[in-house]
Each structure stands twice: as structure tokens, then as C-alpha cells.
XYZ file of C-alpha atoms in Angstrom:
359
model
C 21.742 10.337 6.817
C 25.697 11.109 6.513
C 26.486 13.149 9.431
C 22.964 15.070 10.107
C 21.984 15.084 13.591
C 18.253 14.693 13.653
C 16.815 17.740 16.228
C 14.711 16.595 18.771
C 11.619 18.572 17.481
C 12.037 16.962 13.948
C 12.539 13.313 15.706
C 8.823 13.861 17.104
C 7.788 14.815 13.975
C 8.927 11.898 12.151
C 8.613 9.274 14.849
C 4.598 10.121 15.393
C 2.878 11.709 12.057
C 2.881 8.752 9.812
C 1.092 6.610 12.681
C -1.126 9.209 13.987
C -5.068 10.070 13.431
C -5.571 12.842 11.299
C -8.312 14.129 13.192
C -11.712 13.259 11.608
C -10.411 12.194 8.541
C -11.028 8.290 8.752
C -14.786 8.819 8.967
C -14.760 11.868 6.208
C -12.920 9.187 3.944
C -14.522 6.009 5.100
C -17.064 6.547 2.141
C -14.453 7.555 -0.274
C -12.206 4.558 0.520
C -14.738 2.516 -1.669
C -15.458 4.756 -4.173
C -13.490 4.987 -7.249
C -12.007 7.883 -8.818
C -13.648 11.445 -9.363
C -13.647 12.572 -12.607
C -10.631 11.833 -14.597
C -8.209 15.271 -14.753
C -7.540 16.580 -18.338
C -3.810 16.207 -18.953
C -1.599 18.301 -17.859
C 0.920 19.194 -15.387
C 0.921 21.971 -12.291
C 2.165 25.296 -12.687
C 3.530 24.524 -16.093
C 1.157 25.056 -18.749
C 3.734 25.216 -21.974
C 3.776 22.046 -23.589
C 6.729 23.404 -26.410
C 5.511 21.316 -29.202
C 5.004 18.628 -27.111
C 1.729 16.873 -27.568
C 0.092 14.634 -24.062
C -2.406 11.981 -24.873
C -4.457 10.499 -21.521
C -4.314 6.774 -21.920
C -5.497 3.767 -19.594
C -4.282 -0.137 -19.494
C -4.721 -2.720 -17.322
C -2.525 -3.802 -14.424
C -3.608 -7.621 -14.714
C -1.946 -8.902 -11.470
C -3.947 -6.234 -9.374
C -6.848 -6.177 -11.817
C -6.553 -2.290 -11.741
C -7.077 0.377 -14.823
C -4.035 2.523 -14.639
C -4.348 6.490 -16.039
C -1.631 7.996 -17.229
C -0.284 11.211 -19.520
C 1.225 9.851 -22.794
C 3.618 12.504 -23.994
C 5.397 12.432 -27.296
C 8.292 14.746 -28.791
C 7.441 17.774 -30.674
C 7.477 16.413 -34.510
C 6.840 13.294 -33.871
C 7.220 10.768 -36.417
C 4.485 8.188 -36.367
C 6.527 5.870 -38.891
C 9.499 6.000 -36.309
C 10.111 3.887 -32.666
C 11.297 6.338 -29.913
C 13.235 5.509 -26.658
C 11.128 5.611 -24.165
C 10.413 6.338 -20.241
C 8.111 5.213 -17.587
C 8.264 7.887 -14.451
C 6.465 6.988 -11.089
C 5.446 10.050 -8.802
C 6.249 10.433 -5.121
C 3.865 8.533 -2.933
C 1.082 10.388 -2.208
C 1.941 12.433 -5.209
C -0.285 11.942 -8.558
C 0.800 12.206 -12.497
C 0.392 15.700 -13.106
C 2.936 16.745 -9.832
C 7.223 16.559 -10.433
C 6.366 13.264 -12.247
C 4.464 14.762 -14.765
C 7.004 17.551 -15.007
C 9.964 15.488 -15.712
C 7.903 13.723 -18.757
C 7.387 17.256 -20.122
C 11.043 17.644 -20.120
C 12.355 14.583 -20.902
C 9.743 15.072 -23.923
C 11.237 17.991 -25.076
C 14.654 15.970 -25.286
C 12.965 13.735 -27.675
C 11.921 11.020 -25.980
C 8.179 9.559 -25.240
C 7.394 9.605 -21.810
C 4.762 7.982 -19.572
C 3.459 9.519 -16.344
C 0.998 7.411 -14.655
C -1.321 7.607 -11.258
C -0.331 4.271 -9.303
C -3.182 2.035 -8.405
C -5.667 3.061 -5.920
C -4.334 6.653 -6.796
C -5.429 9.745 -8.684
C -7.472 8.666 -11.902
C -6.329 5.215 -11.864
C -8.475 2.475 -10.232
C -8.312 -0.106 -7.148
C -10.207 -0.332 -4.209
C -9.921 0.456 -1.629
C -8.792 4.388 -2.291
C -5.731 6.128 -1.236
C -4.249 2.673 0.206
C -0.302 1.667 -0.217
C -0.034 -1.682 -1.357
C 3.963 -2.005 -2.248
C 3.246 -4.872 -4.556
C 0.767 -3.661 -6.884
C 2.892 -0.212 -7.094
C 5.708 -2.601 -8.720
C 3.557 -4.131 -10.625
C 2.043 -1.058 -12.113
C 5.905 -0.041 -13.511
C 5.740 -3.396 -15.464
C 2.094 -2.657 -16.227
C 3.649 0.529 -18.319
C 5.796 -1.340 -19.854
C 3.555 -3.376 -21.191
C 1.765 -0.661 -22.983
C 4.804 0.795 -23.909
C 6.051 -2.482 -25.206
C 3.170 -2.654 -27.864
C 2.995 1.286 -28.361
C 3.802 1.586 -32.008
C 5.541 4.986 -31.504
C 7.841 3.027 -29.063
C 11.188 0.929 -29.495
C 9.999 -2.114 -26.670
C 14.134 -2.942 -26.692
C 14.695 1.054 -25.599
C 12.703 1.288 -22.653
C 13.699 2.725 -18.848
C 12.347 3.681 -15.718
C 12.743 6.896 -13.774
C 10.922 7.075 -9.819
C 10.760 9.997 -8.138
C 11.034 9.814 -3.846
C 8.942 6.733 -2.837
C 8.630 6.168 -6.585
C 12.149 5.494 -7.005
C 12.361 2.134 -4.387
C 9.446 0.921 -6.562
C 10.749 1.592 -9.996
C 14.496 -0.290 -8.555
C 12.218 -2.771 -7.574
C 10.274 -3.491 -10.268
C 13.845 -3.437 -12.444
C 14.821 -6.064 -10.221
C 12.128 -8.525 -11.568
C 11.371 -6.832 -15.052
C 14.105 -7.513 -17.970
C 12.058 -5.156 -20.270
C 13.766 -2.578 -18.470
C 16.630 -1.586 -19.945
C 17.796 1.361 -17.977
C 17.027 2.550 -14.141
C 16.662 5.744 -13.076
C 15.883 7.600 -9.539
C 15.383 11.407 -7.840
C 15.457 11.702 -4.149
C 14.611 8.570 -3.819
C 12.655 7.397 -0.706
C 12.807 3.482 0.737
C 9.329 3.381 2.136
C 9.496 0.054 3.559
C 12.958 1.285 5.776
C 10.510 4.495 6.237
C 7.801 2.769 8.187
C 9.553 0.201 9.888
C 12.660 2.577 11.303
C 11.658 6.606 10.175
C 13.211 9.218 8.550
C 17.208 8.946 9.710
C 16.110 5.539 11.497
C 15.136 7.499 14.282
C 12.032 4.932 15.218
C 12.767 1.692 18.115
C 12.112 -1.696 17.567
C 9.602 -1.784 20.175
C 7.865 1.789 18.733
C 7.104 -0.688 15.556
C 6.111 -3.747 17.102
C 3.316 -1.628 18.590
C 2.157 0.002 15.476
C 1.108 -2.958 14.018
C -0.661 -4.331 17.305
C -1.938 -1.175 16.359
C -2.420 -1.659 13.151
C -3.706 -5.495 13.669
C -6.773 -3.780 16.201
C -7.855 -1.219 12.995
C -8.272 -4.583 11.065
C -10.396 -6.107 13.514
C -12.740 -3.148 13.727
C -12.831 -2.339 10.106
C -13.518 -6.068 9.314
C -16.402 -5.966 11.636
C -17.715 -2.687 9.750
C -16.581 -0.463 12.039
C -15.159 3.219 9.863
C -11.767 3.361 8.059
C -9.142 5.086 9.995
C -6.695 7.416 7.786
C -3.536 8.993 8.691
C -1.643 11.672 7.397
C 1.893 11.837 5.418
C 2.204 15.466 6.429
C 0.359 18.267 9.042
C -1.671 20.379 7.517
C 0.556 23.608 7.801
C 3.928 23.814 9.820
C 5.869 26.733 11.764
C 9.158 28.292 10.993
C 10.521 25.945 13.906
C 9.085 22.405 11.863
C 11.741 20.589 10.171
C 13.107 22.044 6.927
C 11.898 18.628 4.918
C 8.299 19.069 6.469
C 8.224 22.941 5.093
C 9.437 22.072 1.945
C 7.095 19.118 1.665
C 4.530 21.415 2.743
C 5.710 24.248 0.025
C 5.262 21.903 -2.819
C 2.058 19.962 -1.809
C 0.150 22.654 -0.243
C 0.479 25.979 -2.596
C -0.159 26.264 -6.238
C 3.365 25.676 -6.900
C 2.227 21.488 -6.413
C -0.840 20.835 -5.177
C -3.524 18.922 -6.911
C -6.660 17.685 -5.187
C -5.986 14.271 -5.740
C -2.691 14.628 -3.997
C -5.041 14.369 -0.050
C -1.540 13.788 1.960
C -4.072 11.001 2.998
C -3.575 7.274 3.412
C -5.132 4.076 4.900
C -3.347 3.546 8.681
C -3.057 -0.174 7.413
C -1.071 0.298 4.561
C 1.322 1.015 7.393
C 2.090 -2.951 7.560
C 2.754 -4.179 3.888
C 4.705 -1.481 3.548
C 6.990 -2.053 6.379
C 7.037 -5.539 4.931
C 8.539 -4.009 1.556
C 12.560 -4.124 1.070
C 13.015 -2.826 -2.387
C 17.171 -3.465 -2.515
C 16.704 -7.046 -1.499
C 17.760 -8.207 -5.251
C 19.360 -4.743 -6.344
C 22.893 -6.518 -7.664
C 20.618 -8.312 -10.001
C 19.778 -5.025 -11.712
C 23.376 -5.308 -13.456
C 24.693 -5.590 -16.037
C 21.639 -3.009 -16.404
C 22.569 0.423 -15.278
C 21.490 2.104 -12.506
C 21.484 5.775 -11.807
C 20.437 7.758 -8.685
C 20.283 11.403 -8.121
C 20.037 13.536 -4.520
C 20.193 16.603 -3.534
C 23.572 17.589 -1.447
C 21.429 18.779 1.192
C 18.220 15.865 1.269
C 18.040 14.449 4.741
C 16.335 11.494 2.388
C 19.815 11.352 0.655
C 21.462 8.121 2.772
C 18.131 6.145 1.285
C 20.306 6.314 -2.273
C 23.519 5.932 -0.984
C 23.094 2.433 0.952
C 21.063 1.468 -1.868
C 23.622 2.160 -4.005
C 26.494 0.298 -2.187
C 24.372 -2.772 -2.453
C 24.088 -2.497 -6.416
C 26.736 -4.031 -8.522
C 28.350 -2.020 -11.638
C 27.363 0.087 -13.934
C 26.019 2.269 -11.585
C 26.270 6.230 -10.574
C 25.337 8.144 -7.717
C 25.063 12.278 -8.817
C 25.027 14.762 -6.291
C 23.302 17.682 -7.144
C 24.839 20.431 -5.502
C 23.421 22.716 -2.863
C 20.127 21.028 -3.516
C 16.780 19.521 -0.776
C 15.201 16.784 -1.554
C 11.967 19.036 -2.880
C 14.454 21.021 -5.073
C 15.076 18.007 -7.026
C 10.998 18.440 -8.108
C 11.026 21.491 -9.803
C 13.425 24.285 -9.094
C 14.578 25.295 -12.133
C 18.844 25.518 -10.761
C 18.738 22.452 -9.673
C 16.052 19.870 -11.789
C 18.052 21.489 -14.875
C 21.594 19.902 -13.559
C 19.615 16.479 -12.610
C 17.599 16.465 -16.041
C 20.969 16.973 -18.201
C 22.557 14.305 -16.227
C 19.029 11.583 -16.662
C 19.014 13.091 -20.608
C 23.124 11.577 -20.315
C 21.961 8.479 -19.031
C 19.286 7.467 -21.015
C 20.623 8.445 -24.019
C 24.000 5.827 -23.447
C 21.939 3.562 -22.328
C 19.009 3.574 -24.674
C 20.617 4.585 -27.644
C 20.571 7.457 -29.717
């Protein structure tokens, strides 16, 4: 995390409310966890209703490995030529985060640029399928960036030889993941990007002991033993459910985006299986990353994102071409949708893809 010294407040933060109870919400969701998706949401994206000649289609495909229907906001250029194939991008939200949040958002934008984007709900998220509901399952979120490029692939709006990913916070260690294993993709793209596996297993600025893991998952191993006996689901929460002007900065910004109008969406709960906890501290996403190359690799963070040393190893691992862009003065929430600084990181992506994709 560069220099930052973690406070201790914000260590107890991080350290305990990813692996804590949130109250009664395993038995209010125990019912839900097998339950598929409400009703599908109407495309669109939060707190930005002007689509500027762009047009969004909802579509749905299949994931075949995980046997999951993925949703997902189809959005094409303003005049878009239906005789033409466009460059094209596949963006993956934050987790916990659905389609029509920052992901969303960024295919608006990168729309307007002229290309056709995809935002999609991961598996077992938002209006996509999998059962059980709201649980992390690290390999089936990879597979559902190569499940988008299949559809893109055979889109007929869509060049299949001009396609790239962009992941957004714990999208972005799944889309450099999924580039790792998927040729298709031609170019790789992140914003404050978040390593969930390194998340789990060590915390936020690697704050969490060896020991404090080992006895999560006996933890963890006990919840399996009672669910698998029928006993309720137990969920935990990504963030509290409001925070003081003494909680750490990432936790009110987190809070600022997820909780208010400015984000939220109510299929965005903050709430997750407690088991998910294992597979994904099971997940390294940079174990291949130097095979990305001769594919290039770009990842943006804020000068200011605690999150920002997650990009930084990650890209000392990677081999050439490759870029690291610091947006300056900017959190790791800023990168989402404040106009100063998304405008610097969405000129720099527009760069990218366009040398990389072709014109």
C-alpha cells in the first residue's frame, strides 16, 4: 500500500467485517440463497439517465462451464451501422456491485466513443442466474468474461478479432485472469483494481495473520457442516451498514457510492455467503499474468486508493506491453464516477483500446 500506515481503527475494520455475522441476515437470506433472481431490471444505469444517442439492448447467454444464464446491457454507438463490425468491450462490475453501477457507466461512455460495450451481472448476481444467490465463486466469475466473449464473438455488430476486457475493483483480478486463459482477448484493461483472493487470505494492506486465516476457514469448514445438515445459511457483510466521520476514508466512500442514490441499486445487498470466504482465498489471479503478453495490459488507480499496491505488484509481475496510469489526486471510489477524475481514466482506456483494437 506504498507508504500508508494503516490506523488502528481502520485495521479492525478490515481485519473483522468481511468474516463477521451481519446480524440476522443469514436467516433473512437463507430463503433467498435458493431462489433465483427478482424480476429482471430494465436497462439502464444509476444516476445517469442520458443515453446521447446511444441505444442499450438487455441480452442473456449461457455460461456453459457453470451452466448459468448471464444478463447483461448491450450498448451500441449512436448511428450504428448494422452492415459494419465494431471494436468491442466486455466490463465486469466491482464485486458485490451489479451491471447498472460504475460498470454500466463506463459502457455508456465508452459507447459514446464508438465502441459496443457489454455490461453484465456475474453469475449468482443481479439478473443473471446460479444458485446458490449472492455467493463468490472465483471460477465461474472468470468464466463468465469468456462467456461474453462468446456472445460477442458471434454478435454480428461485432469484429470477434477486436475484442477487450475492462474490470472494475474485484472485477479487474477476474477480467486479468480470465485474459490469462482466453486468447479471444485482445486487449486488457483495469480501474482500481481489487485482488480478492490476496483480500481474504491477508486484508486490505495485508494487515490479517496467518493464524487469523487458518481460523476462518475452521470457521468456515463448521458453517459447511451445519448448512449441509440443513441447518440456515450464514451471510456476512462487505461493508457496515452506515459509518462515522472517524471510519476509514475507503469504508465512507464505499459507503457514499453503495448506499445513496448516487450508486445504490437493490441488487447491490453488500451481502455474501460466509463460505465464499474459502474459494476465494484459494483464488491468485496474477499466477500466469506474464502470459498475458505480447497482449497489452493496462491498469488505472487513483493516486490516493489505499487498494492502489493491488495494481502495482500485479503489474511488476506482467511482462511488456504494459502501463500503469495514475490518476491524480484520485480514491479508489473516484475512479467510479466523479466526473474530474473517470474523465482523465476514460481518455486514457479510449487511448488504449483504440491502439490496441484498431481504429
Amino acid at each position: 500500500m506504498r507508504d500508508e500506515v494503516l490506523q488502528p481503527q481502520r485495521r479492525t475494520f478490515l481485519n473483522t467485517s468481511l468474516a463477521v455475522v451481519a446480524g440476522g441476515a443469514g436467516m433473512a437470506l437463507a430463503g433467498a440463497a435458493q431462489a433465483q433472481a427478482s424480476a429482471p431490471t430494465r436497462p439502464m444505469v444509476v444516476g445517469h439517465p442520458q443515453r446521447n444517442g446511444v441505444a442499450v439492448e438487455r441480452v442473456t447467454f449461457p455460461n456453459t462451464s457453470a451452466q448459468t444464464v448471464i444478463a447483461a446491457n448491450l450498448f451500441k454507438p449512436a448511428r450504428f451501422d448494422a452492415s459494419k463490425q465494431y471494436r468491442a468491450i466486455v466490463i465486469g462490475h466491482p464485486f458485490g456491485g451489479v451491471k447498472e453501477q460504475t460498470a454500466g457507466l463506463h459502457a455508456q461512455k465508452l459507447a459514446e466513443l464508438g465502441y459496443v460495450t457489454l455490461a453484465f451481472d456475474a453469475s449468482h448476481y443481479g439478473d443473471s442466474s446460479g444458485l446458490p444467490r449472492y455467493t463468490e465463486v472465483p471460477g465461474t466469475r472468470v468464466g463468465d468474461y469468456s462467456a461474453c466473449v462468446d456472445f460477442l464473438a458471434n454478435h454480428a455488430g461485432v469484429d470477434p478479432a477486436r475484442i477487450g476486457v475492462l474490470g472494475i475493483c474485484g472485477g479487474g483480478g477476474y477480467a486479468v485472469s480470465a485474459a490469462q486463459i482466453d486468447h479471444r482477448i485482445k486487449a486488457v484493461a483495469t480501474v482500481s483494481m481489487y485482488d480478492m483472493g490476496r483480500a481474504r487470505r491477508q486484508g486490505l494492506g495485508d494487515t490479517l495473520t496467518y493464524e487469523q486465516r487458518m481460523r476462518t476457514l475452521d470457521e468456515i469448514g463448521e458453517q459447511r457442516t451445519r448448512e449441509a445438515r440443513g441447518e440456515a445459511r450464514r451471510d456476512i457483510r462487505a461493508l457496515p451498514e452506515s459509518a462515522g466521520p472517524d471510519a476509514p476514508e475507503i469504508v465512507r466512500e464505499f459507503l457514499d457510492y453503495y448506499a445513496t442514490p448516487r450508486g445504490s441499486h437493490p441488487h447491490s445487498t453488500s451481502l455474501y455467503a460466509l463460505t465464499s470466504l474459502a474459494p476465494m482465498m484459494n483464488f491468485f489471479p496474477f499466477a500466469q499474468i506474464e502470459t498475458i503478453a505480447p497482449r497489452p495490459l493496462l491498469m488505472i488507480v487513483g493516486e490516493r486508493a489505499p487498494s492502489a499496491y493491488f495494481s502495482e505488484d500485479a503489474y511488476g509481475k506482467a511482462a511488456q506491453p504494459k502501463e500503469l496510469f495514475v490518476v491524480p489526486g484520485a480514491s479508489h471510489v473516484d475512479l467510479y464516477d466523479r466526473p474530474p477524475y473517470i474523465a482523465q481514466s476514460l481518455a486514457r482506456l479510449d487511448a488504449f483500446f483504440r491502439q490496441h483494437l484498431g481504429a
